[in-house]
mmCIF file with all atom_site columns, C-alpha atoms in Angstrom:
data_model
loop_
_atom_site.group_PDB
_atom_site.id
_atom_site.type_symbol
_atom_site.label_atom_id
_atom_site.label_alt_id
_atom_site.label_comp_id
_atom_site.label_asym_id
_atom_site.label_entity_id
_atom_site.label_seq_id
_atom_site.pdbx_PDB_ins_code
_atom_site.Cartn_x
_atom_site.Cartn_y
_atom_site.Cartn_z
_atom_site.occupancy
_atom_site.B_iso_or_equiv
_atom_site.pdbx_formal_charge
_atom_site.auth_seq_id
_atom_site.auth_comp_id
_atom_site.auth_asym_id
_atom_site.auth_atom_id
_atom_site.pdbx_PDB_model_num
ATOM 1   C CA . MET A 1 1   ? -47.974  231.852 43.217 1.00 50.00 ? 1014 MET A CA 1
ATOM 2   C CA . SER A 1 2   ? -46.359  233.481 40.221 1.00 55.00 ? 1015 SER A CA 1
ATOM 3   C CA . TYR A 1 3   ? -48.109  233.800 36.883 1.00 62.00 ? 1016 TYR A CA 1
ATOM 4   C CA . LYS A 1 4   ? -47.495  231.054 34.333 1.00 72.00 ? 1017 LYS A CA 1
ATOM 5   C CA . PRO A 1 5   ? -49.105  231.163 30.899 1.00 86.00 ? 1018 PRO A CA 1
ATOM 6   C CA . PHE A 1 6   ? -50.846  227.773 30.948 1.00 94.00 ? 1019 PHE A CA 1
ATOM 7   C CA . THR A 1 7   ? -52.297  226.246 27.824 1.00 96.00 ? 1020 THR A CA 1
ATOM 8   C CA . LEU A 1 8   ? -55.995  225.559 27.869 1.00 96.00 ? 1021 LEU A CA 1
ATOM 9   C CA . SER A 1 9   ? -55.291  221.849 28.450 1.00 97.00 ? 1022 SER A CA 1
ATOM 10  C CA . GLU A 1 10  ? -52.902  222.540 31.322 1.00 97.00 ? 1023 GLU A CA 1
ATOM 11  C CA . LEU A 1 11  ? -55.338  224.881 33.036 1.00 97.00 ? 1024 LEU A CA 1
ATOM 12  C CA . PHE A 1 12  ? -58.221  222.466 32.497 1.00 97.00 ? 1025 PHE A CA 1
ATOM 13  C CA . ASP A 1 13  ? -56.212  219.634 34.081 1.00 97.00 ? 1026 ASP A CA 1
ATOM 14  C CA . LEU A 1 14  ? -55.476  221.771 37.152 1.00 96.00 ? 1027 LEU A CA 1
ATOM 15  C CA . TRP A 1 15  ? -59.074  222.934 37.470 1.00 97.00 ? 1028 TRP A CA 1
ATOM 16  C CA . TYR A 1 16  ? -60.437  219.419 36.867 1.00 97.00 ? 1029 TYR A CA 1
ATOM 17  C CA . ALA A 1 17  ? -58.170  217.986 39.581 1.00 96.00 ? 1030 ALA A CA 1
ATOM 18  C CA . SER A 1 18  ? -59.452  220.645 41.984 1.00 95.00 ? 1031 SER A CA 1
ATOM 19  C CA . LEU A 1 19  ? -63.029  219.497 41.337 1.00 96.00 ? 1032 LEU A CA 1
ATOM 20  C CA . GLN A 1 20  ? -62.233  216.073 42.790 1.00 94.00 ? 1033 GLN A CA 1
ATOM 21  C CA . GLN A 1 21  ? -62.579  217.611 46.268 1.00 92.00 ? 1034 GLN A CA 1
ATOM 22  C CA . LYS A 1 22  ? -66.129  218.742 45.421 1.00 93.00 ? 1035 LYS A CA 1
ATOM 23  C CA . VAL A 1 23  ? -66.956  215.220 44.266 1.00 94.00 ? 1036 VAL A CA 1
ATOM 24  C CA . LYS A 1 24  ? -65.594  213.749 47.508 1.00 93.00 ? 1037 LYS A CA 1
ATOM 25  C CA . ARG A 1 25  ? -67.654  216.211 49.585 1.00 93.00 ? 1038 ARG A CA 1
ATOM 26  C CA . GLY A 1 26  ? -70.802  215.488 47.573 1.00 91.00 ? 1039 GLY A CA 1
ATOM 27  C CA . LYS A 1 27  ? -70.945  219.006 46.120 1.00 92.00 ? 1040 LYS A CA 1
ATOM 28  C CA . LEU A 1 28  ? -70.520  217.722 42.550 1.00 92.00 ? 1041 LEU A CA 1
ATOM 29  C CA . GLY A 1 29  ? -71.873  214.481 41.129 1.00 93.00 ? 1042 GLY A CA 1
ATOM 30  C CA . GLU A 1 30  ? -69.530  211.914 39.610 1.00 93.00 ? 1043 GLU A CA 1
ATOM 31  C CA . LYS A 1 31  ? -71.487  211.894 36.316 1.00 94.00 ? 1044 LYS A CA 1
ATOM 32  C CA . ARG A 1 32  ? -71.261  215.672 35.922 1.00 94.00 ? 1045 ARG A CA 1
ATOM 33  C CA . TYR A 1 33  ? -67.565  215.538 36.841 1.00 96.00 ? 1046 TYR A CA 1
ATOM 34  C CA . LYS A 1 34  ? -66.922  213.019 34.057 1.00 96.00 ? 1047 LYS A CA 1
ATOM 35  C CA . LEU A 1 35  ? -69.158  214.977 31.689 1.00 96.00 ? 1048 LEU A CA 1
ATOM 36  C CA . TYR A 1 36  ? -66.901  218.018 32.079 1.00 97.00 ? 1049 TYR A CA 1
ATOM 37  C CA . LYS A 1 37  ? -63.884  215.978 30.937 1.00 97.00 ? 1050 LYS A CA 1
ATOM 38  C CA . THR A 1 38  ? -65.717  214.534 27.935 1.00 96.00 ? 1051 THR A CA 1
ATOM 39  C CA . THR A 1 39  ? -67.114  217.928 26.959 1.00 96.00 ? 1052 THR A CA 1
ATOM 40  C CA . PHE A 1 40  ? -63.725  219.593 27.233 1.00 97.00 ? 1053 PHE A CA 1
ATOM 41  C CA . ASP A 1 41  ? -61.996  216.860 25.216 1.00 97.00 ? 1054 ASP A CA 1
ATOM 42  C CA . ASN A 1 42  ? -64.599  216.940 22.457 1.00 96.00 ? 1055 ASN A CA 1
ATOM 43  C CA . TYR A 1 43  ? -65.458  220.611 22.012 1.00 97.00 ? 1056 TYR A CA 1
ATOM 44  C CA . PHE A 1 44  ? -62.408  222.626 23.023 1.00 97.00 ? 1057 PHE A CA 1
ATOM 45  C CA . LYS A 1 45  ? -59.971  220.409 21.102 1.00 96.00 ? 1058 LYS A CA 1
ATOM 46  C CA . PRO A 1 46  ? -59.104  223.061 18.446 1.00 96.00 ? 1059 PRO A CA 1
ATOM 47  C CA . ILE A 1 47  ? -57.723  225.364 21.161 1.00 97.00 ? 1060 ILE A CA 1
ATOM 48  C CA . HIS A 1 48  ? -56.253  222.828 23.628 1.00 97.00 ? 1061 HIS A CA 1
ATOM 49  C CA . LYS A 1 49  ? -52.663  223.943 22.939 1.00 97.00 ? 1062 LYS A CA 1
ATOM 50  C CA . VAL A 1 50  ? -53.386  227.678 22.903 1.00 96.00 ? 1063 VAL A CA 1
ATOM 51  C CA . LYS A 1 51  ? -52.341  229.668 25.962 1.00 95.00 ? 1064 LYS A CA 1
ATOM 52  C CA . PHE A 1 52  ? -55.439  230.389 28.022 1.00 95.00 ? 1065 PHE A CA 1
ATOM 53  C CA . CYS A 1 53  ? -54.546  234.072 28.181 1.00 93.00 ? 1066 CYS A CA 1
ATOM 54  C CA . GLU A 1 54  ? -54.367  234.221 24.369 1.00 94.00 ? 1067 GLU A CA 1
ATOM 55  C CA . VAL A 1 55  ? -57.790  232.761 23.587 1.00 95.00 ? 1068 VAL A CA 1
ATOM 56  C CA . ARG A 1 56  ? -60.123  235.444 22.306 1.00 95.00 ? 1069 ARG A CA 1
ATOM 57  C CA . ILE A 1 57  ? -63.838  235.596 21.583 1.00 96.00 ? 1070 ILE A CA 1
ATOM 58  C CA . PRO A 1 58  ? -63.680  234.426 17.930 1.00 97.00 ? 1071 PRO A CA 1
ATOM 59  C CA . GLU A 1 59  ? -61.754  231.223 18.778 1.00 96.00 ? 1072 GLU A CA 1
ATOM 60  C CA . LEU A 1 60  ? -63.977  230.486 21.733 1.00 97.00 ? 1073 LEU A CA 1
ATOM 61  C CA . GLN A 1 61  ? -67.175  231.260 19.819 1.00 97.00 ? 1074 GLN A CA 1
ATOM 62  C CA . ARG A 1 62  ? -66.069  228.826 17.070 1.00 97.00 ? 1075 ARG A CA 1
ATOM 63  C CA . CYS A 1 63  ? -65.904  226.071 19.693 1.00 97.00 ? 1076 CYS A CA 1
ATOM 64  C CA . PHE A 1 64  ? -69.519  226.786 20.653 1.00 97.00 ? 1077 PHE A CA 1
ATOM 65  C CA . ASP A 1 65  ? -70.614  227.121 17.025 1.00 96.00 ? 1078 ASP A CA 1
ATOM 66  C CA . ASN A 1 66  ? -68.958  223.846 16.024 1.00 96.00 ? 1079 ASN A CA 1
ATOM 67  C CA . CYS A 1 67  ? -70.729  221.909 18.762 1.00 95.00 ? 1080 CYS A CA 1
ATOM 68  C CA . GLU A 1 68  ? -73.434  219.932 16.972 1.00 93.00 ? 1081 GLU A CA 1
ATOM 69  C CA . TYR A 1 69  ? -75.505  219.512 20.121 1.00 92.00 ? 1082 TYR A CA 1
ATOM 70  C CA . GLY A 1 70  ? -77.944  221.924 21.663 1.00 91.00 ? 1083 GLY A CA 1
ATOM 71  C CA . TYR A 1 71  ? -78.204  224.408 24.451 1.00 93.00 ? 1084 TYR A CA 1
ATOM 72  C CA . SER A 1 72  ? -77.473  222.114 27.408 1.00 92.00 ? 1085 SER A CA 1
ATOM 73  C CA . THR A 1 73  ? -74.154  220.915 25.961 1.00 94.00 ? 1086 THR A CA 1
ATOM 74  C CA . LYS A 1 74  ? -73.148  224.484 25.158 1.00 96.00 ? 1087 LYS A CA 1
ATOM 75  C CA . ALA A 1 75  ? -74.215  225.573 28.646 1.00 95.00 ? 1088 ALA A CA 1
ATOM 76  C CA . ASN A 1 76  ? -71.892  222.882 30.056 1.00 95.00 ? 1089 ASN A CA 1
ATOM 77  C CA . MET A 1 77  ? -69.113  224.228 27.843 1.00 97.00 ? 1090 MET A CA 1
ATOM 78  C CA . LYS A 1 78  ? -69.722  227.649 29.342 1.00 97.00 ? 1091 LYS A CA 1
ATOM 79  C CA . ILE A 1 79  ? -69.673  226.216 32.876 1.00 96.00 ? 1092 ILE A CA 1
ATOM 80  C CA . ILE A 1 80  ? -66.304  224.641 32.112 1.00 97.00 ? 1093 ILE A CA 1
ATOM 81  C CA . TRP A 1 81  ? -64.893  227.891 30.734 1.00 97.00 ? 1094 TRP A CA 1
ATOM 82  C CA . ASN A 1 82  ? -66.237  229.875 33.692 1.00 97.00 ? 1095 ASN A CA 1
ATOM 83  C CA . GLY A 1 83  ? -64.687  227.361 36.085 1.00 96.00 ? 1096 GLY A CA 1
ATOM 84  C CA . MET A 1 84  ? -61.322  227.630 34.367 1.00 97.00 ? 1097 MET A CA 1
ATOM 85  C CA . PHE A 1 85  ? -61.547  231.424 34.387 1.00 96.00 ? 1098 PHE A CA 1
ATOM 86  C CA . GLU A 1 86  ? -62.268  231.423 38.140 1.00 95.00 ? 1099 GLU A CA 1
ATOM 87  C CA . TYR A 1 87  ? -59.405  228.992 38.689 1.00 95.00 ? 1100 TYR A CA 1
ATOM 88  C CA . SER A 1 88  ? -57.087  231.258 36.682 1.00 94.00 ? 1101 SER A CA 1
ATOM 89  C CA . GLN A 1 89  ? -57.889  233.977 39.222 1.00 94.00 ? 1102 GLN A CA 1
ATOM 90  C CA . ILE A 1 90  ? -56.916  231.661 42.084 1.00 92.00 ? 1103 ILE A CA 1
ATOM 91  C CA . LEU A 1 91  ? -53.618  231.034 40.283 1.00 91.00 ? 1104 LEU A CA 1
ATOM 92  C CA . GLU A 1 92  ? -53.198  234.811 39.971 1.00 89.00 ? 1105 GLU A CA 1
ATOM 93  C CA . MET A 1 93  ? -53.076  234.718 36.208 1.00 89.00 ? 1106 MET A CA 1
ATOM 94  C CA . LYS A 1 94  ? -53.404  238.232 34.859 1.00 86.00 ? 1107 LYS A CA 1
ATOM 95  C CA . ILE A 1 95  ? -56.636  237.672 32.943 1.00 89.00 ? 1108 ILE A CA 1
ATOM 96  C CA . THR A 1 96  ? -59.286  240.315 33.419 1.00 91.00 ? 1109 THR A CA 1
ATOM 97  C CA . LYS A 1 97  ? -62.056  239.297 31.013 1.00 93.00 ? 1110 LYS A CA 1
ATOM 98  C CA . ASN A 1 98  ? -64.064  236.121 30.899 1.00 95.00 ? 1111 ASN A CA 1
ATOM 99  C CA . TYR A 1 99  ? -64.683  235.827 27.163 1.00 95.00 ? 1112 TYR A CA 1
ATOM 100 C CA . ALA A 1 100 ? -67.373  233.190 27.646 1.00 95.00 ? 1113 ALA A CA 1
ATOM 101 C CA . ASP A 1 101 ? -69.582  236.049 28.862 1.00 95.00 ? 1114 ASP A CA 1
ATOM 102 C CA . TYR A 1 102 ? -69.519  237.393 25.307 1.00 95.00 ? 1115 TYR A CA 1
ATOM 103 C CA . CYS A 1 103 ? -70.191  234.098 23.512 1.00 95.00 ? 1116 CYS A CA 1
ATOM 104 C CA . TYR A 1 104 ? -73.623  233.191 22.208 1.00 95.00 ? 1117 TYR A CA 1
ATOM 105 C CA . ILE A 1 105 ? -74.824  229.664 22.946 1.00 94.00 ? 1118 ILE A CA 1
ATOM 106 C CA . GLY A 1 106 ? -78.394  229.954 21.712 1.00 90.00 ? 1119 GLY A CA 1
ATOM 107 C CA . GLU A 1 107 ? -81.655  229.904 23.578 1.00 89.00 ? 1120 GLU A CA 1
ATOM 108 C CA . LYS A 1 108 ? -82.829  227.174 25.893 1.00 84.00 ? 1121 LYS A CA 1
ATOM 109 C CA . GLU A 1 109 ? -84.988  224.827 23.855 1.00 76.00 ? 1122 GLU A CA 1
ATOM 110 C CA . THR A 1 110 ? -88.480  223.881 24.846 1.00 74.00 ? 1123 THR A CA 1
ATOM 111 C CA . SER A 1 111 ? -89.213  220.215 24.370 1.00 66.00 ? 1124 SER A CA 1
ATOM 112 C CA . ASP A 1 112 ? -92.137  219.068 22.299 1.00 69.00 ? 1125 ASP A CA 1
ATOM 113 C CA . LYS A 1 113 ? -91.494  215.502 23.502 1.00 70.00 ? 1126 LYS A CA 1
ATOM 114 C CA . HIS A 1 114 ? -92.788  216.122 27.013 1.00 67.00 ? 1127 HIS A CA 1
ATOM 115 C CA . PHE A 1 115 ? -96.176  217.604 27.745 1.00 72.00 ? 1128 PHE A CA 1
ATOM 116 C CA . PRO A 1 116 ? -98.718  217.065 30.510 1.00 79.00 ? 1129 PRO A CA 1
ATOM 117 C CA . PHE A 1 117 ? -101.802 214.922 30.137 1.00 82.00 ? 1130 PHE A CA 1
ATOM 118 C CA . SER A 1 118 ? -104.968 216.938 29.550 1.00 87.00 ? 1131 SER A CA 1
ATOM 119 C CA . GLU A 1 119 ? -107.891 216.619 31.975 1.00 90.00 ? 1132 GLU A CA 1
ATOM 120 C CA . GLU A 1 120 ? -109.777 214.683 29.302 1.00 92.00 ? 1133 GLU A CA 1
ATOM 121 C CA . GLU A 1 121 ? -106.895 212.209 28.872 1.00 91.00 ? 1134 GLU A CA 1
ATOM 122 C CA . ILE A 1 122 ? -106.664 211.666 32.631 1.00 89.00 ? 1135 ILE A CA 1
ATOM 123 C CA . GLU A 1 123 ? -110.413 211.033 32.765 1.00 93.00 ? 1136 GLU A CA 1
ATOM 124 C CA . ILE A 1 124 ? -110.080 208.416 30.022 1.00 93.00 ? 1137 ILE A CA 1
ATOM 125 C CA . LEU A 1 125 ? -107.352 206.712 32.071 1.00 92.00 ? 1138 LEU A CA 1
ATOM 126 C CA . TRP A 1 126 ? -109.525 206.697 35.212 1.00 93.00 ? 1139 TRP A CA 1
ATOM 127 C CA . ASN A 1 127 ? -112.381 205.210 33.191 1.00 95.00 ? 1140 ASN A CA 1
ATOM 128 C CA . ASN A 1 128 ? -110.034 202.403 32.109 1.00 93.00 ? 1141 ASN A CA 1
ATOM 129 C CA . VAL A 1 129 ? -108.140 201.818 35.355 1.00 92.00 ? 1142 VAL A CA 1
ATOM 130 C CA . ASP A 1 130 ? -109.083 198.132 35.281 1.00 94.00 ? 1143 ASP A CA 1
ATOM 131 C CA . LYS A 1 131 ? -107.007 197.580 32.131 1.00 93.00 ? 1144 LYS A CA 1
ATOM 132 C CA . PRO A 1 132 ? -103.347 196.492 32.328 1.00 91.00 ? 1145 PRO A CA 1
ATOM 133 C CA . ASN A 1 133 ? -100.764 199.166 33.249 1.00 87.00 ? 1146 ASN A CA 1
ATOM 134 C CA . ILE A 1 134 ? -103.249 202.039 33.437 1.00 90.00 ? 1147 ILE A CA 1
ATOM 135 C CA . ASP A 1 135 ? -102.727 202.147 37.198 1.00 87.00 ? 1148 ASP A CA 1
ATOM 136 C CA . LEU A 1 136 ? -98.974  202.622 36.628 1.00 81.00 ? 1149 LEU A CA 1
ATOM 137 C CA . ILE A 1 137 ? -99.613  205.551 34.313 1.00 85.00 ? 1150 ILE A CA 1
ATOM 138 C CA . LEU A 1 138 ? -101.878 207.172 36.911 1.00 86.00 ? 1151 LEU A CA 1
ATOM 139 C CA . ILE A 1 139 ? -99.246  206.650 39.610 1.00 82.00 ? 1152 ILE A CA 1
ATOM 140 C CA . ASN A 1 140 ? -96.736  208.352 37.357 1.00 82.00 ? 1153 ASN A CA 1
ATOM 141 C CA . ILE A 1 141 ? -99.060  211.305 36.783 1.00 83.00 ? 1154 ILE A CA 1
ATOM 142 C CA . TYR A 1 142 ? -99.903  211.902 40.431 1.00 82.00 ? 1155 TYR A CA 1
ATOM 143 C CA . CYS A 1 143 ? -96.692  210.824 42.192 1.00 82.00 ? 1156 CYS A CA 1
ATOM 144 C CA . CYS A 1 144 ? -94.067  211.668 39.565 1.00 70.00 ? 1157 CYS A CA 1
ATOM 145 C CA . PHE A 1 145 ? -92.631  208.153 39.749 1.00 64.00 ? 1158 PHE A CA 1
ATOM 146 C CA . SER A 1 146 ? -91.392  206.654 36.533 1.00 61.00 ? 1159 SER A CA 1
ATOM 147 C CA . VAL A 1 147 ? -92.828  203.308 35.529 1.00 55.00 ? 1160 VAL A CA 1
ATOM 148 C CA . SER A 1 148 ? -89.315  201.829 35.616 1.00 62.00 ? 1161 SER A CA 1
ATOM 149 C CA . THR A 1 149 ? -89.246  202.503 39.372 1.00 61.00 ? 1162 THR A CA 1
ATOM 150 C CA . PHE A 1 150 ? -91.835  199.757 39.778 1.00 59.00 ? 1163 PHE A CA 1
ATOM 151 C CA . ILE A 1 151 ? -90.188  197.209 37.507 1.00 60.00 ? 1164 ILE A CA 1
ATOM 152 C CA . ILE A 1 152 ? -88.241  194.598 39.425 1.00 51.00 ? 1165 ILE A CA 1
ATOM 153 C CA . ASN A 1 153 ? -85.105  193.387 37.669 1.00 43.00 ? 1166 ASN A CA 1
#
């Protein structure tokens, strides 16, 4: 295949279409597949019409910097860029550097929303197992089932 200077949008569309095979084979979930489209549309919009081979680190870094969400969204942006870079190699585009490798997306956040029960808290639950819903909390702790798993719609 001969080299064609695709815009970012054109290359994304080609790469995205190629992912459909992974979805069909169960190698990529439908939700993640759709997430890639939404992420691309929302966060790479300023450079959609730029030729992929002409995008440089400052333009790409601005896309990451302008994303108001955290690490996981930016990590998905990087996955998208890496996928398009790999696909550009399949298309024999003459691009030698993956500029996403040089972009900073921040550090993975640690959540203060989720923390394990202490031994003392678990003991309090066991001492109150006869009260409503305490058994469900204990099941969640020991079996990693969410309470919603037990709720019948």
